[in-house]
Each structure stands twice: as structure tokens, then as C-alpha cells.
Coordinates of C-alpha atoms and ligand atoms in Angstrom, one line a residue:
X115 CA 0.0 0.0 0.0
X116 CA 1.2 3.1 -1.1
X117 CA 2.3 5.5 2.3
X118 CA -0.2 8.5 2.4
X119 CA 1.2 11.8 2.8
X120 CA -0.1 15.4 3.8
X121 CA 0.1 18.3 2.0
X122 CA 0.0 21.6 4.0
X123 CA -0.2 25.0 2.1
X124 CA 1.3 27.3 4.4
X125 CA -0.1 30.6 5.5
X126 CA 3.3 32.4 5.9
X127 CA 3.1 33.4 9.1
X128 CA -1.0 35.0 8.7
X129 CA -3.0 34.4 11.6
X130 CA -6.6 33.9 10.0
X131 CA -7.6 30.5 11.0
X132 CA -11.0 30.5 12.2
X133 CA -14.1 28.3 13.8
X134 CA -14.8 25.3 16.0
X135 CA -13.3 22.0 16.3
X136 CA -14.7 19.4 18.5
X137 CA -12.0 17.3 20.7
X138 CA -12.4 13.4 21.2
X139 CA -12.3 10.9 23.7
X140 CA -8.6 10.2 25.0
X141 CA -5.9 7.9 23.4
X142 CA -4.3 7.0 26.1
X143 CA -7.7 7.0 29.0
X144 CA -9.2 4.5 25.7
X145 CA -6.1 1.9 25.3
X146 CA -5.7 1.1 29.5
X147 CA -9.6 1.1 29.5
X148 CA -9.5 -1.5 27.0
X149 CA -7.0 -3.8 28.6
X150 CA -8.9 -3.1 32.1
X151 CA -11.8 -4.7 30.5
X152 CA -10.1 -8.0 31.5
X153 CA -10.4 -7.3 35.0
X154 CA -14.2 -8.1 34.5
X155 CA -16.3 -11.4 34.6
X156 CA -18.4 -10.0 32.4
X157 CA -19.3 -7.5 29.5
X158 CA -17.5 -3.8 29.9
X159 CA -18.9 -0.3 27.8
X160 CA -17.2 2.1 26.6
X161 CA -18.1 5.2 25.3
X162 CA -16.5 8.6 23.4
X163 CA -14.0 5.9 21.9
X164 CA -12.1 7.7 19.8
X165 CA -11.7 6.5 16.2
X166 CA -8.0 6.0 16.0
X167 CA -5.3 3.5 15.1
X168 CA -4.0 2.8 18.9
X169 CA -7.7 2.0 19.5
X170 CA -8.1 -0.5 16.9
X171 CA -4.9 -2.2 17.9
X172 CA -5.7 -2.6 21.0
X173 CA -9.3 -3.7 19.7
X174 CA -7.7 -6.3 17.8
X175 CA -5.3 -7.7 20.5
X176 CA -8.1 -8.2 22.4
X177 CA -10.2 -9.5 20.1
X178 CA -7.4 -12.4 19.1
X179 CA -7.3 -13.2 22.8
X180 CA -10.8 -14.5 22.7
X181 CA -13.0 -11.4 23.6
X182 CA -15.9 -10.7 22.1
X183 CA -16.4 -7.3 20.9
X184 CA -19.4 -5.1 19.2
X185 CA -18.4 -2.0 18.2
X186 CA -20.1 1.1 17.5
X187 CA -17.9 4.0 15.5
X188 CA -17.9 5.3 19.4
X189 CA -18.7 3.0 21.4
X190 CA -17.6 -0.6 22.3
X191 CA -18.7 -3.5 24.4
X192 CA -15.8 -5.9 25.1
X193 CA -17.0 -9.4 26.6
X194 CA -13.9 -10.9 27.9
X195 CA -13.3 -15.0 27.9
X196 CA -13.8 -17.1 30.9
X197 CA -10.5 -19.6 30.4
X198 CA -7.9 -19.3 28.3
X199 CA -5.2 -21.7 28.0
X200 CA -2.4 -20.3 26.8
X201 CA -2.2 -16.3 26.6
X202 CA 0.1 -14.8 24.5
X203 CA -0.5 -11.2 22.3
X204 CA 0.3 -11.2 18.7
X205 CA 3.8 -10.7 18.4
X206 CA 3.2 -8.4 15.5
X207 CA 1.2 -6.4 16.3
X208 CA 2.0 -5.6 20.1
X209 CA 5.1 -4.8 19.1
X210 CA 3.7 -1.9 17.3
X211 CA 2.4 -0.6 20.1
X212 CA 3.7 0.8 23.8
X213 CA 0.1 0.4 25.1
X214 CA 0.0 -3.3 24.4
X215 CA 2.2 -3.9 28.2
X216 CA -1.2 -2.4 29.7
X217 CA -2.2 -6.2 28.8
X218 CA 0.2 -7.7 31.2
X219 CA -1.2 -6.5 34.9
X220 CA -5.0 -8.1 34.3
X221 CA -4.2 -10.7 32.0
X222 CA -0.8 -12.5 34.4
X223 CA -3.6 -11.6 37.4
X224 CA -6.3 -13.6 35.7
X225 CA -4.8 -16.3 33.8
X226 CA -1.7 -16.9 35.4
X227 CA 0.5 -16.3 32.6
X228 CA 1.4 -14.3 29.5
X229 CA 3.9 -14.0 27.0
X230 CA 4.7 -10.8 24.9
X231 CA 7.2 -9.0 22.4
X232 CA 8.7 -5.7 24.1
X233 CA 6.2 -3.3 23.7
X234 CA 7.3 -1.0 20.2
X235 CA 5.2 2.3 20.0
X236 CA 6.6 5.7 19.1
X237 CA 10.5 5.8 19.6
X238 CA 11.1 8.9 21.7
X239 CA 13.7 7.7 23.8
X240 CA 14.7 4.4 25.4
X241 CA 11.5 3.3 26.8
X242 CA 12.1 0.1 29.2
X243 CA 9.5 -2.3 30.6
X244 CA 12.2 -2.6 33.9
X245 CA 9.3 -1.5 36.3
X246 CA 6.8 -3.9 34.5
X247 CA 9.0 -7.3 35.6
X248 CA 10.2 -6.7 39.0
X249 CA 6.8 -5.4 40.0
X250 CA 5.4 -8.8 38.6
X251 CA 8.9 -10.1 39.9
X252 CA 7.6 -9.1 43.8
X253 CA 4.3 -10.1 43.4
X254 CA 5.5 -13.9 42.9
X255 CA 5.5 -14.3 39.4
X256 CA 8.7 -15.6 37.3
X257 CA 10.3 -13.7 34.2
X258 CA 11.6 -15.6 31.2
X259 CA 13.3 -13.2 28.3
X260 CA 14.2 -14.7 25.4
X261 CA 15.9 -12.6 22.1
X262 CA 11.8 -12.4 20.7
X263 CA 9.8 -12.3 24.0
X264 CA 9.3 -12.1 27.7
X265 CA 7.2 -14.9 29.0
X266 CA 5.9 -14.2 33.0
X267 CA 4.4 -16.9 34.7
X268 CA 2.3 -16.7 37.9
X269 CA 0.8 -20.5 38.5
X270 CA -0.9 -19.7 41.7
X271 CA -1.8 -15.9 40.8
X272 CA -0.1 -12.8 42.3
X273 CA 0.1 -11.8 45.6
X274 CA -0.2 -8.3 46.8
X275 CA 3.1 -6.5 47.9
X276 CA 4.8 -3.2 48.4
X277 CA 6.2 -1.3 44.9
X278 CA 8.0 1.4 45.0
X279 CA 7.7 2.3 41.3
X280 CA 11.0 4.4 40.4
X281 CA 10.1 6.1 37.7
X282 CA 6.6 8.0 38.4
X283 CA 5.3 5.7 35.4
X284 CA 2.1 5.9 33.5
X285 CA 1.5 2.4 32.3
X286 CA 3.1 0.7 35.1
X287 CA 0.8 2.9 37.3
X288 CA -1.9 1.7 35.6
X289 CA -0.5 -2.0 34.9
X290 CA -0.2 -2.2 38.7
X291 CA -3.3 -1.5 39.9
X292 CA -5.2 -3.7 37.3
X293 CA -3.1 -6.6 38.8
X294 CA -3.6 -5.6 42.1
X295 CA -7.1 -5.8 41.6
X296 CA -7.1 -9.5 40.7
X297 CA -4.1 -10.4 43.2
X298 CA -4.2 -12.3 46.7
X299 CA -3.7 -10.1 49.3
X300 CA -2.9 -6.1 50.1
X301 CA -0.7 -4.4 47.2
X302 CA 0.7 -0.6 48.1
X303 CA 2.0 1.2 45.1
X304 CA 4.2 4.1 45.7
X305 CA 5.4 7.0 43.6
X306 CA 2.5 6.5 41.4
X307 CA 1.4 8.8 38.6
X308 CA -1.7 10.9 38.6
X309 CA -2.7 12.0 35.4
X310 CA -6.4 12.4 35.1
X311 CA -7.0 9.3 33.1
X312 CA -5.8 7.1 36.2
X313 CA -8.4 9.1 38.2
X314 CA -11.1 8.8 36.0
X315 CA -10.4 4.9 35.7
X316 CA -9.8 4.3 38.9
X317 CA -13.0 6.0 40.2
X318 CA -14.8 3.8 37.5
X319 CA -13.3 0.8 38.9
X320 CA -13.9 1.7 42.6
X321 CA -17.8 2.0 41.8
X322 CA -17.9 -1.3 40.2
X323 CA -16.0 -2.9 43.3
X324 CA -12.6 -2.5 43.2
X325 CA -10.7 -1.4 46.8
X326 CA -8.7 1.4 46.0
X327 CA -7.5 3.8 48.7
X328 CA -5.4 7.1 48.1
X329 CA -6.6 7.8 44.5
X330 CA -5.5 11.4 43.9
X331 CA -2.4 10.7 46.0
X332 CA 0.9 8.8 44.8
X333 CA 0.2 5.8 47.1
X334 CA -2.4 3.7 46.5
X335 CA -3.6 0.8 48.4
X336 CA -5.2 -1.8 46.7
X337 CA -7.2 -5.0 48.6
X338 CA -7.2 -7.7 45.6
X339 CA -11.0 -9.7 45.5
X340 CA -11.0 -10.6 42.3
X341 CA -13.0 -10.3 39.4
X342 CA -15.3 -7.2 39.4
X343 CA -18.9 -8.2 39.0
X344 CA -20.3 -6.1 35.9
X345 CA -19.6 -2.5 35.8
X346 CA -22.4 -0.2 36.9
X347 CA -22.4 2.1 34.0
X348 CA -20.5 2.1 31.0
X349 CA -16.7 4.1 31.5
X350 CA -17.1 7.5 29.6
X351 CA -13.2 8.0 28.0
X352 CA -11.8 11.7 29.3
X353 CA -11.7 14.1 26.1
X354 CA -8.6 14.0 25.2
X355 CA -6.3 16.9 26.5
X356 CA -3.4 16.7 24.4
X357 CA -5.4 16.7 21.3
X358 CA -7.6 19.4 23.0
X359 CA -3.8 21.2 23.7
X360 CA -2.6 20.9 20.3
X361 CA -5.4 22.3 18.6
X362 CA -5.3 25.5 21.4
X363 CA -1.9 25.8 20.2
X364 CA -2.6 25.5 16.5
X365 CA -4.9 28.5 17.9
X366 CA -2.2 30.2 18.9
X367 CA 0.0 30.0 15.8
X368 CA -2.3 30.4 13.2
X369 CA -5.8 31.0 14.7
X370 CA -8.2 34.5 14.1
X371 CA -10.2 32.4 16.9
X372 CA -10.5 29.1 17.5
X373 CA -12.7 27.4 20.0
X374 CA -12.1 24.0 21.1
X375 CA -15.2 22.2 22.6
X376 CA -16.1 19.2 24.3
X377 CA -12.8 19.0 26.2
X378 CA -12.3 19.5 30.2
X379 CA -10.7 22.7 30.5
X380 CA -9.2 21.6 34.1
X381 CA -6.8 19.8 32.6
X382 CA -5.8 21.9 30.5
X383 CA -4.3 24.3 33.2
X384 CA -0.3 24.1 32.5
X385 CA -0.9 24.4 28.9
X386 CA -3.5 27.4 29.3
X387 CA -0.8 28.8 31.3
X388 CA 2.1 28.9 28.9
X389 CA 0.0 29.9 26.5
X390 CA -1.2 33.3 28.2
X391 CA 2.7 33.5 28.8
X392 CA 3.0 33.9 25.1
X393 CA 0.8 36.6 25.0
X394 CA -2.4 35.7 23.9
X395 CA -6.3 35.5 25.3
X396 CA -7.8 32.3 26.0
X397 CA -11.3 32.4 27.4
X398 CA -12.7 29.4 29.1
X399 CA -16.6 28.4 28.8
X400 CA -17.9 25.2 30.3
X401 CA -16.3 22.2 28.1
X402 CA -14.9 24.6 25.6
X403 CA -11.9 27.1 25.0
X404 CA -11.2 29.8 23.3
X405 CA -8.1 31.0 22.2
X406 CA -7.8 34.5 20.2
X407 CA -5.9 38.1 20.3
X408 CA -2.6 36.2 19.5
X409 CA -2.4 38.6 16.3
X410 CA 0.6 40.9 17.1
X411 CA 3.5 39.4 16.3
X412 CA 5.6 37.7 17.8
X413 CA 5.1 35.8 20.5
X414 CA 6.6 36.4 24.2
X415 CA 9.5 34.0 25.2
X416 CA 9.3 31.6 28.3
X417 CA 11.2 28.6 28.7
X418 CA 9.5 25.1 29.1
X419 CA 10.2 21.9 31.4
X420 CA 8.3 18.8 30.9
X421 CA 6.9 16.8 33.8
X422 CA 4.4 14.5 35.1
X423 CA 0.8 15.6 35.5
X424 CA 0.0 18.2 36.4
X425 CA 3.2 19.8 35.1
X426 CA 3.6 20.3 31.1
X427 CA 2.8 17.1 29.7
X428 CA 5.8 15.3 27.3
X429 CA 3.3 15.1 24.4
X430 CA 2.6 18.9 24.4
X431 CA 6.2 19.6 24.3
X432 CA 6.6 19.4 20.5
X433 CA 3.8 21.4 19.1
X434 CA 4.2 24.1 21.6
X435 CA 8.3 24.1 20.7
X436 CA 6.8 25.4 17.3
X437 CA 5.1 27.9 19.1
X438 CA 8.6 28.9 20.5
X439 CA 10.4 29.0 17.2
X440 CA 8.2 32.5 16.6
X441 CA 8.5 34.2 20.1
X442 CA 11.4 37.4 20.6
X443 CA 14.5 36.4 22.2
X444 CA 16.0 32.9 23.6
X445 CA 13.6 30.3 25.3
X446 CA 14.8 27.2 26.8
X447 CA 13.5 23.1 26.6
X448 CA 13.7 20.8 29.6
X449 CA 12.3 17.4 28.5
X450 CA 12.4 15.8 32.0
X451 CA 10.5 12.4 31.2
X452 CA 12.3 10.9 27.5
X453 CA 15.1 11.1 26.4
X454 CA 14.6 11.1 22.2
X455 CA 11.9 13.8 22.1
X456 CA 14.0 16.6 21.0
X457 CA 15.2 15.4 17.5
X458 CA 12.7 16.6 15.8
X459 CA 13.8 19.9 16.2
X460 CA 16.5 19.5 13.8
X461 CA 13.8 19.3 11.2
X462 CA 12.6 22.8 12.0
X463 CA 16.1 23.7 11.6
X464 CA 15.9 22.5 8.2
X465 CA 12.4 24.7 7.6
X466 CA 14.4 27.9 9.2
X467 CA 13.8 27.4 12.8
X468 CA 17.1 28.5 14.9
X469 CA 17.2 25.9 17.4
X470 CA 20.2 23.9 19.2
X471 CA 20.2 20.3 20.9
X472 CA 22.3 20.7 24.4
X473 CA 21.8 17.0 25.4
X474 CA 19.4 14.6 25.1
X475 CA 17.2 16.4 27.4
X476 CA 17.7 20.3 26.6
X477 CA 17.6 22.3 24.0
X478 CA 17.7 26.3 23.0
X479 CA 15.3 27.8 20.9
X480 CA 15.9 31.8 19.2
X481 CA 13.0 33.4 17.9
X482 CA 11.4 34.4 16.1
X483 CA 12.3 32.8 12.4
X484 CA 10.1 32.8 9.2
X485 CA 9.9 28.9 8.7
X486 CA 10.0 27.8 4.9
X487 CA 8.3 24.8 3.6
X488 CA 9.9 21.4 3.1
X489 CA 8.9 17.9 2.5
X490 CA 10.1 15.5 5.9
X491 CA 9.0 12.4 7.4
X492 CA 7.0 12.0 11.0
X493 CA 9.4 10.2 13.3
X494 CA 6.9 9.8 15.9
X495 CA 3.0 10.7 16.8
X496 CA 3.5 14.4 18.3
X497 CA 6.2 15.2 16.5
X498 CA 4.8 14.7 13.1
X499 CA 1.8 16.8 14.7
X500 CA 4.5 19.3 15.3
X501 CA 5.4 19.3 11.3
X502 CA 2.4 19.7 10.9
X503 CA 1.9 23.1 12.5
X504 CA 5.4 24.2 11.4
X505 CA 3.5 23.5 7.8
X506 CA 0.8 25.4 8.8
X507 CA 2.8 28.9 9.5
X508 CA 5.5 28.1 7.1
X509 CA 5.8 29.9 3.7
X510 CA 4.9 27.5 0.7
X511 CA 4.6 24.4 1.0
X512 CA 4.9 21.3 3.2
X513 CA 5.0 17.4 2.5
X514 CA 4.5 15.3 5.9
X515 CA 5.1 11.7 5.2
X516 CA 4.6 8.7 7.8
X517 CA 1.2 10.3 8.8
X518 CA 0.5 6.6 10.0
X519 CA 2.3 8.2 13.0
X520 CA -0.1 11.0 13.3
X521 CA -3.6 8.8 12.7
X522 CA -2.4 6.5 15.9
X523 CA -3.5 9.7 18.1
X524 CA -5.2 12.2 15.6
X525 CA -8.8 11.1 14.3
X526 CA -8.8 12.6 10.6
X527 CA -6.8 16.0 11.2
X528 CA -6.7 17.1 7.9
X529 CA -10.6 16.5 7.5
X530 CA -10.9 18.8 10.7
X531 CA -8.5 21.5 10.4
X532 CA -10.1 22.2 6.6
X533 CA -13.2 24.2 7.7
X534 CA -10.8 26.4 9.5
X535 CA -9.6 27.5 6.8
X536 CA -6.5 25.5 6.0
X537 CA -5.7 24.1 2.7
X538 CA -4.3 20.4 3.8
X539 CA -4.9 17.6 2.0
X540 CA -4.0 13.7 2.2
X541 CA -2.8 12.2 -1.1
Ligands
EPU280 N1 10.2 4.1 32.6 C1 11.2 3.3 33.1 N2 10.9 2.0 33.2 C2 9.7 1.4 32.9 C3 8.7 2.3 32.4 C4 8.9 3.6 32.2 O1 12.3 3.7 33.3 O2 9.5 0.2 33.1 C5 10.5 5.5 32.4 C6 10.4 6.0 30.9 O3 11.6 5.6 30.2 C7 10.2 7.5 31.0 C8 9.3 7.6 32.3 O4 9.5 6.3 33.0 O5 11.4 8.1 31.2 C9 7.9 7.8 32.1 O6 7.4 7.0 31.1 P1 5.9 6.4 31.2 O7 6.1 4.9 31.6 O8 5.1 7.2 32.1 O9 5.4 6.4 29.8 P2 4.4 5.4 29.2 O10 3.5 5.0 30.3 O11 5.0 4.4 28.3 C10 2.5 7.2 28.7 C11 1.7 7.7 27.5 C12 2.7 8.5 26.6 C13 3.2 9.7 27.4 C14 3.9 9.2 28.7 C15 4.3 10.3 29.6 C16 0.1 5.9 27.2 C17 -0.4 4.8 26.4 N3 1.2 6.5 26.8 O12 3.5 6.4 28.2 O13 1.9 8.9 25.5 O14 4.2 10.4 26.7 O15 2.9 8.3 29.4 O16 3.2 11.1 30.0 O17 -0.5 6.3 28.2 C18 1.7 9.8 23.3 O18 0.4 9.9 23.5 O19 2.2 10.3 22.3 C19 2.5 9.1 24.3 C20 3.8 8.7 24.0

């Protein structure tokens, strides 16, 4: 099949883009939602699925390890299988995809064992699964690595115990408390993260049974009891805020107005703050944001450090870095949590962007430039979203290839971002 490619006519710098655009469930609340639905003895709903690739993976790893699965285009019931002899993902396609270790926590809890490739996903950085195995390590299980696989074996089940997690860790945050649900015993997880997709899952969880204590706190105590019973409701997925945040920025760098809706402006606050640090108005409304008055040029200077929620989120750190190649003066990058997720910025470079790489965490970026057009390739989800709105201010035009990247997290961008105002098209 022929790799699909976007074509961006730039607007040279004009701010004139103008209108609403309406933000989808979360990637990343969706894909541990759709692992937790092993952690039920019967059917699990979920609704404001977004219509992206990570989602279908996931949908189809599940799927192959005997689920059964109706799907609306936003909506999904997942019926997981009583037994299963032998569990093991689809080497393939797991590989593909970071979120597929989400698997491990319910499915080593239920069934006792599971074999797995190491996870693939975007490369931004050496991205371990260390946490993964000695947390299963501690709660009894046995790890087995071979050159394809890890195989982890828990005959009797898991049994609760104390993790100190050293990394604050997403998915092994997640991972954790899935298996603590279904283990023996008390499990205490320490250092854990809190983004708002834990929260929201966990409180789901909680109301259909599960013994949680501390949630909103980075220890959590967790009474395993097994299977939970039916969930009372179906789990609503979080809009999701970094699509929500890169849109506000694309606001920002090329907007008239623009008014995100259907997001959760709360968790939006670190990027709504560096945002009014650049100079601009954003006017909050319910579920929906407005972001306008960033027409005089340019844009003020601040410098940016990554962190775990609530800090400025990893994902966000790209797109707003384009925001950073147009603001006065010098402005200064701190990626805290990976460290590959600055590379990209040598492809601004190339489009005009005055930007150097210190290490593999900092970076310096001089403003502003005019940015030219160029034909590149996506190296990873939020960078190629980045290219993208590089594209978008750039004079002439830009060629984005490896979009695959940007549909695992992006439902259809060019078919929203047209009724803006933006000539982009996918060819
Ligand atoms: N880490 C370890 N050992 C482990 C696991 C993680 O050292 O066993 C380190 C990582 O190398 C990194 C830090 O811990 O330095 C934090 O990584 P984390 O585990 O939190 O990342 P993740 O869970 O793999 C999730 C999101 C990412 C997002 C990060 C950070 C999902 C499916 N993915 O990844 O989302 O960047 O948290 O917020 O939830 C994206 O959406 O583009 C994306 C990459």
C-alpha cells in the first residue's frame, strides 16, 4: 500500500484560521480502558472511543485473545473469555504498540501467565518495561526473556506486595493497579502517577467494586477480590487533553479564533498557562476554549520543562516548541520524562527554525524565524503533529510523510482542520 502523505499550504506566518473544532475521547484513558476490561467477569462499555489506530490495535489484541467485541464507530462493548489456555498477544502487532504492556497487569492476574514482544510504539527515547518485571517479579510471578519475547508466569496468581515504582510511570501505574485488583492479598504502590486518566479509571473501577484507597495521592492501596462483577455504567473516556492542547496551540500559531469544545478545561491548566505566557487570550466556557488576540507578532519568550501531571505534559512539548520558534529572544526546553523527544527539532532547523540540541534532554530555541516549507517524514505521533503546525505557519509548501504516526493519536486532522480554513490535503 502506497504510504499516504499530507500536503499543507502554508499561510506564511498569517493568523486567519477560524471556527470550532470538537475534541475526542482520550488515546491513552481508551487503550488502558481496554486492557482493564479483562479485569471483569463479564461485559465492559465504553463510550467517546475515539476513532484512531491505537484503539483499533488494541481492539484487535483483544479481540485475538478471545473477547468478544461489538463495536459502534464510538462506542464498544468488550465481553472478555472465561478460560484461556495459553495467553500470548500477537507478536506483531504488540510490538507496534507501547500500550499493548497495559495487557500484562490483568491478563498474568487472571490467567496466570502471559507471553509478549517488548512493547514498540513511538521511539522517543529508550523506553524500558524494567518496572513492569520486577513489579510482577515481587508479586510472585517468574520472568523468562528470550531474544523475541518475555514470557511471565504466575501459577498460583499474584500476591499483593509493596512497589515502590522508580520512575513516576504511567502504564506501570496503571499495569499495577489492574493486577492488584485480581491479586491475593494487600498491594501498596508508591510514587504512582496521577494523570487524570488514572483518576477517572480508577474511580470507575472503585464504583464497580474494586478497593482502592489514596486515589489522587501517589500511594495507593489496593485489597485484591478478584474479578469485578459487571460495571455499573459504561466508562465515559476523558476528552482527550493533548489533542484538545494541540489544537489551542494551532490557535495560537495560526488562529483569528478558534474554539475548542467538548474537552475538560481543568486539565488543560499548564498548557493554558504557557500559552497566556506567550501573550495571547484564552477564554474558558464550560467544556470549551477559546483562544484569540494572539495577532501581534511575535510571540513572548518563556522557557519550558516537561513533567508528570499536572506539570507540562511530554506530548505537548513538540507542538508548543513550534510555538517557540516565533517568540522574541531565547527560550529554553527541559524534557524531563524521554530522552529522544528533541530530534525533531533538527527538522525545524531544516524549515528555518534556529534551534540547538544541548543533550538529550535540553535544547535552545531563538526566535522568532520565518519557517519555509519542506517535505520530511514524521518520526513519531507528536512530533509529526508538530510538522504539521510548522507546515501550517510556514511559507509554501509542506510534504508530511509517515502520517501513520499522526492517525495512531489524531482522528482525521486534515478533514478537521479544513473548515478552519486551512488548505491540507491527504494524497
Ligand atoms: N520508565 C522506566 N521503566 C519502565 C517504564 C517507564 O524507566 O519500566 C520511564 C520511561 O523511560 C520514562 C518515564 O518512565 O522516562 C515515564 O514513562 P511512562 O512509563 O510514564 O510512559 P508510558 O506509560 O510508556 C504514557 C503515554 C505516553 C506519554 C507518557 C508520559 C500511554 C499509552 N502513553 O507512556 O503517551 O508520553 O505516558 O506522559 O498512556 C503519546 O500519547 O504520544 C505518548 C507517547
Amino acid at each position: 500500500m502506497m504510504q499516504e502523505k499530507f500536503v499543507i499550504q502554508g499561510l506564511e506566518g498569517k493568523r486567519i484560521l477560524t471556527g470550532t473544532i470538537k475534541i475526542n475521547g482520550s488515546k491513552n484513558d481508551a487503550v488502558q480502558a481496554i486492557a482493564a476490561s479483562f479485569l471483569f467477569r463479564e461485559r465492559l462499555t465504553l463510550t467517546n472511543l475515539p476513532p484512531i489506530d491505537d484503539v483499533d490495535k488494541m481492539l484487535t489484541l483483544v479481540e485475538q485473545l478471545g473477547s468478544q467485541i461489538i463495536r459502534g464507530k464510538c462506542e464498544v462493548q468488550i465481553n472478555p473469555p472465561s478460560n484461556l489456555s495459553r495467553v500470548t498477544l500477537d507478536m506483531k502487532l504488540a510490538k507496534k504498540i507501547r500500550a499493548s504492556i497495559l495487557f500484562t497487569g490483568p491478563l498474568l492476574a487472571r490467567y496466570h501467565a502471559i507471553t509478549f514482544p517488548h512493547p514498540g510504539g513511538c521511539v522517543i527515547g529508550e523506553r524500558p518495561i524494567d518496572l513492569f518485571l520486577s513489579g510482577f517479579q515481587m508479586m510472585g510471578a517468574r520472568v523468562t526473556e528470550s531474544d523475541q519475547n518475555y514470557t511471565i508466569e504466575a501459577p498460583t496468581g499474584l500476591t499483593g506486595a509493596e512497589i515502590f515504582f522508580r520512575n513516576v510511570s504511567v502504564t506501570a501505574t496503571e499495569t499495577f493497579i489492574f493486577a492488584a485488583i485480581l491479586a491475593r492479598g494487600t498491594t501498596i504502590l508508591k510514587n504512582c502517577a496521577l494523570e487524570p486518566e488514572i483518576m477517572n479509571l480508577g474511580h470507575f473501577l472503585i464504583s464497580a467494586g474494586a478497593k482502592i484507597d489514596g486515589l489522587g495521592t501517589p500511594t495507593l492501596t489496593i485489597e485484591g477480590g478478584g474479578l469485578l462483577n459487571g460495571a455499573p455504567r459504561a466508562y465515559s473516556i476523558l476528552p482527550d487533553r493533548i489533542e484538545a492542547g494541540s489544537f489551542l496551540i494551532l490557535g495560537a500559531l495560526a488562529g483569528k479564533k478558534i474554539t475548542v469544545t467538548d474537552c475538560e478545561p481543568a486539565h488543560l491548566t499548564s498548557l493554558i498557562h504557557h500559552l497566556k505566557l506567550a501573550g495571547g487570550t484564552i477564554k474558558i466556557d464550560g467544556p470549551s476554549v477559546t483562544v484569540s488576540n494572539f495577532d501581534h507578532q511575535p510571540f513572548k519568550n518563556f522557557n519550558l520543562t516537561t513533567h508528570e501531571y499536572p506539570g507540562f505534559p511530554t506530548d505537548l512539548q513538540a507542538p508548543l516548541a513550534v510555538l517557540l520558534t516565533q517568540a522574541a529572544g531565547r527560550s529554553a526546553i527541559f524534557e524531563t520524562i524521554f530522552s529522544g523527544r528533541l530530534l525533531y527539532l533538527e527538522t525545524l532547523n531544516r524549515m528555518g527554525a534556529q534551534t540547538t540540541i544541548l543533550n538529550p534532554h535540553e535544547a535552545l530555541v531563538s526566535g522568532p524565524t520565518p519557517l519555509k516549507g519542506k517535505e520530511m517524514e514524521s518520526p513519531d505521533l507528536r512530533a509529526g503533529l508538530a510538522y504539521v503546525l510548522a507546515g501550517i505557519i510556514a511559507k509554501g509548501e509542506t510534504i508530511v510523510h509517515n502520517i501513520h504516526y499522526i492517525d495512531r493519536g489524531y482522528e482525521r486532522i486534515d478533514e478537521r482542520l479544513r473548515p478552519l480554513g486551512l488548505a491540507i490535503k491527504r494524497c
